[in-house]
Short mmCIF file of C-alpha atoms in Angstrom, two decimals:
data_model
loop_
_atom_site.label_atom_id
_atom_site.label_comp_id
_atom_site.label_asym_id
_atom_site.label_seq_id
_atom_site.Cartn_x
_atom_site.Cartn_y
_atom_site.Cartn_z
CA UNK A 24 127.65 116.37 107.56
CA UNK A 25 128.90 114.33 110.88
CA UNK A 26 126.93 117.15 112.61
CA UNK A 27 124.16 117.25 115.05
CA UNK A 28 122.52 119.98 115.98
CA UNK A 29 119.20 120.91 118.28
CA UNK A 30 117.16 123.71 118.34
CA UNK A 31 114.47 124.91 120.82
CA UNK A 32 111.63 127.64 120.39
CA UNK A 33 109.38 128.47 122.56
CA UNK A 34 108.24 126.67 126.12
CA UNK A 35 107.43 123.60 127.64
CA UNK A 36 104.36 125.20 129.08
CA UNK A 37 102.78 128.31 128.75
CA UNK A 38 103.22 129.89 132.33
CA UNK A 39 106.92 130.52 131.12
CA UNK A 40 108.52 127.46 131.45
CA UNK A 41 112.25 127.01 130.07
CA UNK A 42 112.94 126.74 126.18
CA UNK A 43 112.62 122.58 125.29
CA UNK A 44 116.08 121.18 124.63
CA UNK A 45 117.19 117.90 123.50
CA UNK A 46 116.27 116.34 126.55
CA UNK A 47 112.92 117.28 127.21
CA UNK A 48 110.53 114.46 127.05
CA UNK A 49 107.30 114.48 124.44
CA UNK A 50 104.73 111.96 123.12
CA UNK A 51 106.18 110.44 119.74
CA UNK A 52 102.29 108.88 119.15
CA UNK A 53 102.68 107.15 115.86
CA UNK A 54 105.91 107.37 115.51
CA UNK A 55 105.44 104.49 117.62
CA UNK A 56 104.21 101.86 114.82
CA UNK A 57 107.68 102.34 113.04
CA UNK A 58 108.99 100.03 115.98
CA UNK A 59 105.82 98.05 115.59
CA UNK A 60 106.56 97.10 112.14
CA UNK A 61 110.49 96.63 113.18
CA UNK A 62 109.23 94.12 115.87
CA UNK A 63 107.53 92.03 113.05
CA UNK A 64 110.09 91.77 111.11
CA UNK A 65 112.46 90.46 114.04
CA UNK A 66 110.01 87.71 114.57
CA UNK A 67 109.98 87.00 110.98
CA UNK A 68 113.67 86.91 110.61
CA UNK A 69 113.58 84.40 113.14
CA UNK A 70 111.31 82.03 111.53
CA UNK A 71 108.58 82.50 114.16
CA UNK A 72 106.70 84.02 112.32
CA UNK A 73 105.30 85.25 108.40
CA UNK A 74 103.94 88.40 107.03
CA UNK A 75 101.50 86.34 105.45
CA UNK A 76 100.30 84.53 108.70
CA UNK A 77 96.71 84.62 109.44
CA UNK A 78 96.27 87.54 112.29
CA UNK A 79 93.47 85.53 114.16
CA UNK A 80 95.66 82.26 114.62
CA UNK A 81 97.47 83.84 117.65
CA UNK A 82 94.24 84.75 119.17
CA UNK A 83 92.99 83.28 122.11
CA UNK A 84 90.15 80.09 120.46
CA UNK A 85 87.21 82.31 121.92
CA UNK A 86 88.32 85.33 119.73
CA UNK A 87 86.27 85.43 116.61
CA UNK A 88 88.70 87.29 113.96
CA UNK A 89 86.87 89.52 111.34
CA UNK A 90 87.72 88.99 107.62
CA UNK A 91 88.60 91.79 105.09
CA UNK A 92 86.36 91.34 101.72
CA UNK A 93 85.84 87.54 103.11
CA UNK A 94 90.05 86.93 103.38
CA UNK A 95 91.31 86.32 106.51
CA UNK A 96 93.58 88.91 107.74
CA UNK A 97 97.36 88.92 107.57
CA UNK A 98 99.89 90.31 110.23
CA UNK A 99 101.14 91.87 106.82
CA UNK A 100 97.68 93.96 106.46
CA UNK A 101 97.35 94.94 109.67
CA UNK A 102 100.94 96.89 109.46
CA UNK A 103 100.07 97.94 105.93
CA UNK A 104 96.67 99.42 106.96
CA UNK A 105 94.97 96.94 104.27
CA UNK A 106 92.78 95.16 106.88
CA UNK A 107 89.91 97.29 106.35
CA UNK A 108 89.80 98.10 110.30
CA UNK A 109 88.75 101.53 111.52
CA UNK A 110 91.14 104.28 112.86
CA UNK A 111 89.48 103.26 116.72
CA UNK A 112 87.35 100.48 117.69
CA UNK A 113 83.45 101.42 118.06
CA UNK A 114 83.71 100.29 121.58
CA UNK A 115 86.40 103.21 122.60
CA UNK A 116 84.90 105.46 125.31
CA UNK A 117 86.09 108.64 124.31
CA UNK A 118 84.19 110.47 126.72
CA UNK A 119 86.93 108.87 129.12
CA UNK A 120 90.08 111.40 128.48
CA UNK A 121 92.35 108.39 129.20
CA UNK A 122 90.64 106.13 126.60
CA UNK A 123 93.78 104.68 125.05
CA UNK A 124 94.93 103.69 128.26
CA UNK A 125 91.77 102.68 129.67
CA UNK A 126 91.30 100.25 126.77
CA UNK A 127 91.32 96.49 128.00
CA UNK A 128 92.18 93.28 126.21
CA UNK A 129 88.74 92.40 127.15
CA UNK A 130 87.24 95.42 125.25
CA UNK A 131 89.08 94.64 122.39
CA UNK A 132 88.40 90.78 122.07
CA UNK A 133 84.99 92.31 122.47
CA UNK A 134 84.80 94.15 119.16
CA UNK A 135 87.01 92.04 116.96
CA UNK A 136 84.04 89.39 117.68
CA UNK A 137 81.50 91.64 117.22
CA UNK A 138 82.98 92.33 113.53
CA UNK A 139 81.83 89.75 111.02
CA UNK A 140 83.55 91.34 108.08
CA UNK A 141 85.56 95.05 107.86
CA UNK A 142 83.69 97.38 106.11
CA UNK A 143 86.24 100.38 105.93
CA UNK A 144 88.05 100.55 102.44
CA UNK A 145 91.88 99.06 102.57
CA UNK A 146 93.61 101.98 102.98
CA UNK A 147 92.40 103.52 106.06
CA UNK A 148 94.83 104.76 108.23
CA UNK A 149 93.57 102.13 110.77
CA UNK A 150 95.26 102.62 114.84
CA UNK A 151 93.58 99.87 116.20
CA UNK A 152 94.96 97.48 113.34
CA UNK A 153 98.57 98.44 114.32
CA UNK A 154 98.03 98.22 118.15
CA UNK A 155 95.87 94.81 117.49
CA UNK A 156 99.47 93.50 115.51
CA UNK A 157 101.27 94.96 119.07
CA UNK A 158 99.10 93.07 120.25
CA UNK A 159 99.76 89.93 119.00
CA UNK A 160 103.31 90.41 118.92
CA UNK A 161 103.25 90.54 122.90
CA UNK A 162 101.29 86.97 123.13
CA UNK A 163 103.74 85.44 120.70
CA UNK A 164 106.69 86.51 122.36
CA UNK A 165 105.37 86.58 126.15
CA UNK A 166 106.62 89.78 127.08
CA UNK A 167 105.04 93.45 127.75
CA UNK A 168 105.02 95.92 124.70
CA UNK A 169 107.89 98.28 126.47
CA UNK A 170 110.07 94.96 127.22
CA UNK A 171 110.01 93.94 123.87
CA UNK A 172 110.70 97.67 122.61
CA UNK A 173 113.68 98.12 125.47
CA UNK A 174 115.45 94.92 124.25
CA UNK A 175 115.06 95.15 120.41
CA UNK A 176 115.90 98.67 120.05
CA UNK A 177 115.89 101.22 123.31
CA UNK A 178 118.56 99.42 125.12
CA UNK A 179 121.03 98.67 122.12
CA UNK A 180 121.01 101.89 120.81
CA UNK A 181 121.02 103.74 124.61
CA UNK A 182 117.41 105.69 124.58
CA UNK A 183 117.33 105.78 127.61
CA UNK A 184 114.98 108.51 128.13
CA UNK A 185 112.45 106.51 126.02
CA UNK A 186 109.73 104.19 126.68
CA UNK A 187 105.85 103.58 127.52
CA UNK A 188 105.81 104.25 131.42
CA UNK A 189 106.80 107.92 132.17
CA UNK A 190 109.60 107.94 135.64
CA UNK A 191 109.02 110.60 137.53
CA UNK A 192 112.54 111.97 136.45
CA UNK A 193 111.12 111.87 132.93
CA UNK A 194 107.99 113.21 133.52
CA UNK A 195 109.69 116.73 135.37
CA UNK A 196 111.26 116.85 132.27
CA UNK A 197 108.85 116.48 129.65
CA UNK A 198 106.60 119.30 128.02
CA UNK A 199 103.09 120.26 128.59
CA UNK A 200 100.38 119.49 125.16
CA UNK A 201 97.15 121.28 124.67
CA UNK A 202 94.42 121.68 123.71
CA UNK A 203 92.69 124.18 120.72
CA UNK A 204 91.60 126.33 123.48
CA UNK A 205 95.28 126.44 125.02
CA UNK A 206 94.05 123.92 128.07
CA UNK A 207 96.67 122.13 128.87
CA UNK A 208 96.23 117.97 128.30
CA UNK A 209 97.07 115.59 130.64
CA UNK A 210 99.74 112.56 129.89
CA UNK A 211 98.14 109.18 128.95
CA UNK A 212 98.27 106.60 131.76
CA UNK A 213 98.40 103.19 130.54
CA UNK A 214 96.72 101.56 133.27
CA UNK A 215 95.86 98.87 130.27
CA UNK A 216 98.50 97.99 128.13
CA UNK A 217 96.47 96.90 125.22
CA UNK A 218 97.20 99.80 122.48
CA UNK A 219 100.87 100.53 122.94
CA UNK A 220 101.58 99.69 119.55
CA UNK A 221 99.95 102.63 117.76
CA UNK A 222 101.41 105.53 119.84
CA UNK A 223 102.29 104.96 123.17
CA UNK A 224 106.12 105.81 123.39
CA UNK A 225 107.41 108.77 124.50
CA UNK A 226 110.92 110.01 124.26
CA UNK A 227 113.72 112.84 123.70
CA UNK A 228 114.70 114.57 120.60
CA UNK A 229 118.54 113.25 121.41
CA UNK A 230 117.49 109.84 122.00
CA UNK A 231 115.66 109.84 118.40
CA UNK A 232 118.60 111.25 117.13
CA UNK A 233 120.52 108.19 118.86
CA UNK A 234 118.11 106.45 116.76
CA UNK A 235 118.91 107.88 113.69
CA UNK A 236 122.95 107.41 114.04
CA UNK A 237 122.07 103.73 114.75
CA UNK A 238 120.24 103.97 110.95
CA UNK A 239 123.17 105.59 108.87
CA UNK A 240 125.97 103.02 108.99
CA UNK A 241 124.98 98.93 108.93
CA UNK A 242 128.79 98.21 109.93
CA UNK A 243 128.53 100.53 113.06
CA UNK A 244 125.19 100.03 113.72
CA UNK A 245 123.94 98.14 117.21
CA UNK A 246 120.84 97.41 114.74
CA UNK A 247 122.81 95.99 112.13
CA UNK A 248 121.21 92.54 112.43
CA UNK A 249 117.12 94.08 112.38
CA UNK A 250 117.28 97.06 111.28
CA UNK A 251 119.10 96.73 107.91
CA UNK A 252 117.88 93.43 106.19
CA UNK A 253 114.72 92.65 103.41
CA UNK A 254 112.42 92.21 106.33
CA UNK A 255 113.05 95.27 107.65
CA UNK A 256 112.74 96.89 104.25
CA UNK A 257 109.39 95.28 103.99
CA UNK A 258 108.32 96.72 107.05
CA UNK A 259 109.37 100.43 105.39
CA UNK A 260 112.85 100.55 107.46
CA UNK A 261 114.67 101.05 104.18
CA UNK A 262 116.39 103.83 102.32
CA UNK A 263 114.24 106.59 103.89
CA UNK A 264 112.45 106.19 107.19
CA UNK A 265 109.95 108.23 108.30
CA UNK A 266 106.45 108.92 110.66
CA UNK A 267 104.64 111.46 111.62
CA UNK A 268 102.46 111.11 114.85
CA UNK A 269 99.85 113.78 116.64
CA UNK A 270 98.61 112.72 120.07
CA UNK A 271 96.95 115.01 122.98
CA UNK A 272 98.26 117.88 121.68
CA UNK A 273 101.46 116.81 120.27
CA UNK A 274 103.15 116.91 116.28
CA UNK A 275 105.69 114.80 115.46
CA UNK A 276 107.65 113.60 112.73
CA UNK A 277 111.08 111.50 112.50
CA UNK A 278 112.71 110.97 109.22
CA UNK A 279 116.02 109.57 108.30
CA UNK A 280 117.15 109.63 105.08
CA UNK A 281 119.92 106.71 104.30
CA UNK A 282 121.14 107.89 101.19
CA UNK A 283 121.40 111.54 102.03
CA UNK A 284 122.93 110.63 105.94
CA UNK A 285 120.06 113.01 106.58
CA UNK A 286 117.69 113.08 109.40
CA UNK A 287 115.29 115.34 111.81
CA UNK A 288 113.19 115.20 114.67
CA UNK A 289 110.36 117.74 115.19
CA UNK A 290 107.84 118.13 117.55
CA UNK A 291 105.82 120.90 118.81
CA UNK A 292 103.32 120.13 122.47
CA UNK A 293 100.99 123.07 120.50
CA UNK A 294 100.20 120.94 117.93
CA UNK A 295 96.41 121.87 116.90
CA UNK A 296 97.47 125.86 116.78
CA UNK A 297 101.13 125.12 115.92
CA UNK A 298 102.69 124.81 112.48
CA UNK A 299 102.88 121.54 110.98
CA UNK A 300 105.97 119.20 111.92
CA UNK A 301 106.00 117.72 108.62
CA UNK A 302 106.23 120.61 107.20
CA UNK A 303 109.07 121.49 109.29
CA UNK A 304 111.05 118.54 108.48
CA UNK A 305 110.66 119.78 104.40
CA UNK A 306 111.61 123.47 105.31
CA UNK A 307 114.82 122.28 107.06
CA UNK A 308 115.54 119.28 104.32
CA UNK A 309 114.14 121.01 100.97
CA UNK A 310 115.55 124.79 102.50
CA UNK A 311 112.18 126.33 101.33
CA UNK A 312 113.06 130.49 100.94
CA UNK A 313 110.68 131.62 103.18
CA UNK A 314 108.02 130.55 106.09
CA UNK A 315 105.60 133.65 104.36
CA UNK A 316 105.65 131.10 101.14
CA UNK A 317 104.73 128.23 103.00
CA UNK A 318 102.56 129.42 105.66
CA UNK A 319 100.84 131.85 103.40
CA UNK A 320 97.42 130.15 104.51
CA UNK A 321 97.59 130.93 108.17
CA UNK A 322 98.26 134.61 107.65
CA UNK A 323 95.24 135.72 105.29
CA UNK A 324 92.37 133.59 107.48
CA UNK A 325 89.21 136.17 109.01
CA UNK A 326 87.50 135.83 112.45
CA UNK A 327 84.13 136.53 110.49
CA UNK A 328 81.53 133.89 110.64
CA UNK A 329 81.65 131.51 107.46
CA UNK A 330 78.85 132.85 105.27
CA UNK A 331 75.83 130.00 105.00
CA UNK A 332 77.35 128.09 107.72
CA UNK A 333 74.14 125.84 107.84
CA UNK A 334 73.92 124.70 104.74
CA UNK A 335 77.16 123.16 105.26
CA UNK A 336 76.52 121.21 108.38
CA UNK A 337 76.24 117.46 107.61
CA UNK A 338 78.50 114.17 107.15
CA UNK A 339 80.32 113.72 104.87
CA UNK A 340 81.97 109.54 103.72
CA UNK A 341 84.78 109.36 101.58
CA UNK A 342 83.88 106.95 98.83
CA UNK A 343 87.32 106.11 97.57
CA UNK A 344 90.97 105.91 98.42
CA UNK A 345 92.87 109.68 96.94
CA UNK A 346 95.99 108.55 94.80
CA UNK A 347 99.01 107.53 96.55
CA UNK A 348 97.08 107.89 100.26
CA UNK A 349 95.46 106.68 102.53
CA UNK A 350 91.36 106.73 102.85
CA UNK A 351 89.80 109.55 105.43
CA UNK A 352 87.21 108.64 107.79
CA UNK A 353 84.31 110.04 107.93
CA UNK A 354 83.74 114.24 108.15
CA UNK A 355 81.31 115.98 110.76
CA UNK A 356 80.54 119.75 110.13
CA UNK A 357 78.66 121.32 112.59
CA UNK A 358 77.74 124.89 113.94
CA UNK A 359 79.05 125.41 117.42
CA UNK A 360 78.63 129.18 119.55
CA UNK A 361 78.10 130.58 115.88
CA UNK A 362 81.37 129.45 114.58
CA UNK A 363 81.94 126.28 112.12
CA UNK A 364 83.60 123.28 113.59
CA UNK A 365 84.60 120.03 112.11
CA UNK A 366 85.89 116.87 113.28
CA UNK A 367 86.55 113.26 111.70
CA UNK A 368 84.62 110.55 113.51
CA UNK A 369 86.90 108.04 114.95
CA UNK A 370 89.96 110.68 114.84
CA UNK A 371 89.58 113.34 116.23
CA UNK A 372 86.68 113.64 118.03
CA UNK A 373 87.58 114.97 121.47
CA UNK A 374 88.41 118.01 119.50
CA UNK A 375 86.25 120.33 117.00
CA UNK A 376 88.61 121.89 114.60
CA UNK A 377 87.03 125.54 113.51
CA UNK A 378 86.73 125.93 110.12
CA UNK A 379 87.55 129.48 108.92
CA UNK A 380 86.88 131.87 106.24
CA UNK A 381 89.90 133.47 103.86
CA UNK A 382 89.65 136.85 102.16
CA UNK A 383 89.51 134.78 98.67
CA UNK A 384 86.29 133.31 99.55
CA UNK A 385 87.88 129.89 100.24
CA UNK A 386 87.77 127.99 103.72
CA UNK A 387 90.53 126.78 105.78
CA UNK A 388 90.70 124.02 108.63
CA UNK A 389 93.06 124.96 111.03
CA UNK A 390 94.19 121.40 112.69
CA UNK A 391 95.13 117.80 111.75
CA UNK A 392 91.95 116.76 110.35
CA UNK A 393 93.25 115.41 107.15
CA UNK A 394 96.89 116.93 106.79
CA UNK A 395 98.66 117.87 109.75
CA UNK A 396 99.51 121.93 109.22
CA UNK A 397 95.83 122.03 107.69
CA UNK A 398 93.79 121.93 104.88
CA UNK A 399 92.42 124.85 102.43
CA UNK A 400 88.59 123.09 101.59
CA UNK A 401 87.16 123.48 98.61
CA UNK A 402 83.44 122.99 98.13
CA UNK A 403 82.53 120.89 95.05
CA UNK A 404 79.17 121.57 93.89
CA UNK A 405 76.94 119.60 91.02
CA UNK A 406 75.19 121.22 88.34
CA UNK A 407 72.48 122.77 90.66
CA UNK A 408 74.72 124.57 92.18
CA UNK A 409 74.99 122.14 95.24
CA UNK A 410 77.20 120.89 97.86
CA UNK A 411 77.82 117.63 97.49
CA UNK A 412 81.30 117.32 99.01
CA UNK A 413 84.92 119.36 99.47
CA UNK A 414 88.29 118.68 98.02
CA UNK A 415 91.16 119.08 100.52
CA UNK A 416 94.28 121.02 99.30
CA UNK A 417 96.91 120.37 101.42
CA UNK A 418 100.33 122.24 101.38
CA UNK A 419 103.15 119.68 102.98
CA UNK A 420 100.81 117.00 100.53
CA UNK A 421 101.11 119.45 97.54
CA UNK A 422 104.98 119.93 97.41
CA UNK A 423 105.24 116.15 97.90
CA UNK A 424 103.28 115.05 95.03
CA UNK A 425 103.20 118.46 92.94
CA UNK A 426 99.61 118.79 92.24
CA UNK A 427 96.38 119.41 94.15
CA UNK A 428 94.78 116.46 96.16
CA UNK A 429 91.65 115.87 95.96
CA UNK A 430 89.27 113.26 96.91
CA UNK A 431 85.55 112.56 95.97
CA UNK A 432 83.16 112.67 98.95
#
């Protein structure tokens, strides 16, 4: 207690590069909608605006906002992930490895009029909802998405190795992400502001940790008067405050913990072949007994083909929200140079996750398809005999919740 402490492991690279350290830079992705939600609630506290307010009535007239189940959607929903929006817009060129960045306010005026009505379940874990609310947040106050970030929160608190636009001090000093195949990924450049608010900032594990001091004490705080209040709560900076984001290679997750004067930052810049941040943050809170018990699943997986690959190849749609989550998009399963791949359309695309055999006969996604350490699948088969789906068994998801979670596809 009063203590804080860093650790490194590892590289910043993998051609031998020093072990990270406090300061080296990484991409906090959607970490980033935590101070998304926090700039809401500032412009609610200051009676400019409501959580209830009508998204599309600080859109430009042209603009043509889509309803959710024929209601018109709220600033509220689109934090909340209720709007019924899709993780990515259908117009994002992911062939384009800078897509975020290359994403105009054109393009996305584009597809909000192109929506008549959402048709994704409330629920979704929807990116383009929170960076449309960024969005909005920028017109209403007139200033740039870093601006408004630097003067509610980086500059009070002192992060000053944090923000959207990389120096080129920073950017020596920040690690290297990659790839399932090890290739190393390069930086987003946001040429195009228009998507900050899902996952653009970048910063230090001792700036976060600036963060986090700034969280414990109200009286002390330079937050005191955003950070701490019923709007802030609303926007889930409460007792315990927490993300976890996955970007171009790199797993994140920030959690503070008021009650406990708790809180970590983890990241890893290997995050599809790395272990689980989130899980990370629950070894070093929860003081699990060993990494063999938690990591069991990575240690018993074979480089055998999975038998009857082909009759698993298809997509899947989840047809209702699991208990106490958030809906998954759609799954892709596919056969690629004889080994099973999968992917989530409109998540993770750019990269095909292999799916691998275990000894017990079980399968095992290794990458953030659904959880962020992986999943163990289960097949779930009707009274022929059948596939007509998988359940997902997630570990970090199990220990939270204590049971199995499963969802019916």
């Amino acid at each position: 207690r009063g203590q804080t402490r860093v650790w490194g492991y590892g590289s910043v690279d993998r051609k031998g590069g020093p072990v990270p350290d406090g300061d080296t830079g990484f991409e906090a992705a959607s970490i980033t909608k935590l101070f998304t939600k926090l700039m809401l609630a500032d412009r609610v506290r200051r009676g400019e605006m409501k959580f209830d307010d009508e998204a599309g009535t600080f859109l430009p007239r042209e603009v043509r906002m889509p309803t959710q189940g024929g209601r018109p959607i709220t600033l509220a929903m689109l934090a909340w992930h209720e709007a019924g929006l899709p993780l990515h817009p259908d117009n994002l060129d992911i062939s384009d490895r800078n897509y975020f960045g290359s994403y105009s306010v054109k393009d996305l005026y584009q597809y909000l009029s192109s929506v008549e009505k959402t048709t994704s379940p409330p629920g979704l874990y929807s990116n383009i909802g929170v960076q449309l609310l960024g969005h909005i947040l920028c017109l209403k106050t007139g200033k740039t998405y870093e601006q408004y970030l630097k003067e509610l929160v980086l500059d009070p608190v002192g992060m000053k190795d944090s923000g959207i636009a990389w120096t080129p001090e920073q950017a020596a000093r920040a690690a290297v992400s990659y790839d399932p195949d090890h290739f190393p990924l390069p930086r987003v450049d946001w040429k195009f502001p228009t998507l900050t608010g899902a996952m653009a900032l970048h910063t230090t594990v001792n700036d976060m940790l600036k963060l986090a001091r700034a969280l414990l004490d109200e009286k002390s705080s330079p937050l005191s008067a955003v950070a701490f209040d019923e709007k802030a709560k609303k926007m889930t900076w409460g007792r315990r405050i927490a993300h976890w984001g996955w970007v171009g290679g790199f797993n994140s997750t920030f959690y503070v913990d008021r009650d406990a004067k708790q809180a970590v930052v983890v990241w890893v810049n290997d995050g599809v072949n790395g272990p689980s941040t989130d899980l990370l943050v629950r070894l070093l809170l929860e003081g699990y007994a060993t990494w063999d018990r938690d990591l069991s699943d990575l240690t018993d997986l074979t480089d055998d083909p999975v038998p009857n690959a082909d009759k698993l190849v298809g997509t899947y749609v989840n047809r209702e929200i699991p208990a106490g989550g958030a809906a998954a998009p759609e799954l892709v399963l596919k056969v690629k140079d004889g080994k099973l791949v999968a992917h989530t359309i409109g998540r993770s695309e750019i990269f095909d996750f292999r799916i691998y055999a275990k000894w017990d006969g079980t399968l095992f996604a290794k990458g953030p398809l659904y959880s962020p350490g992986g999943s163990e699948i289960v097949p779930i088969r009707n009274d022929k005999g059948e596939i007509t789906g998988f359940a997902f068994r997630s570990r970090s998801e199990e220990r939270r919740v204590g049971k199995e979670c499963r969802s019916r596809w």
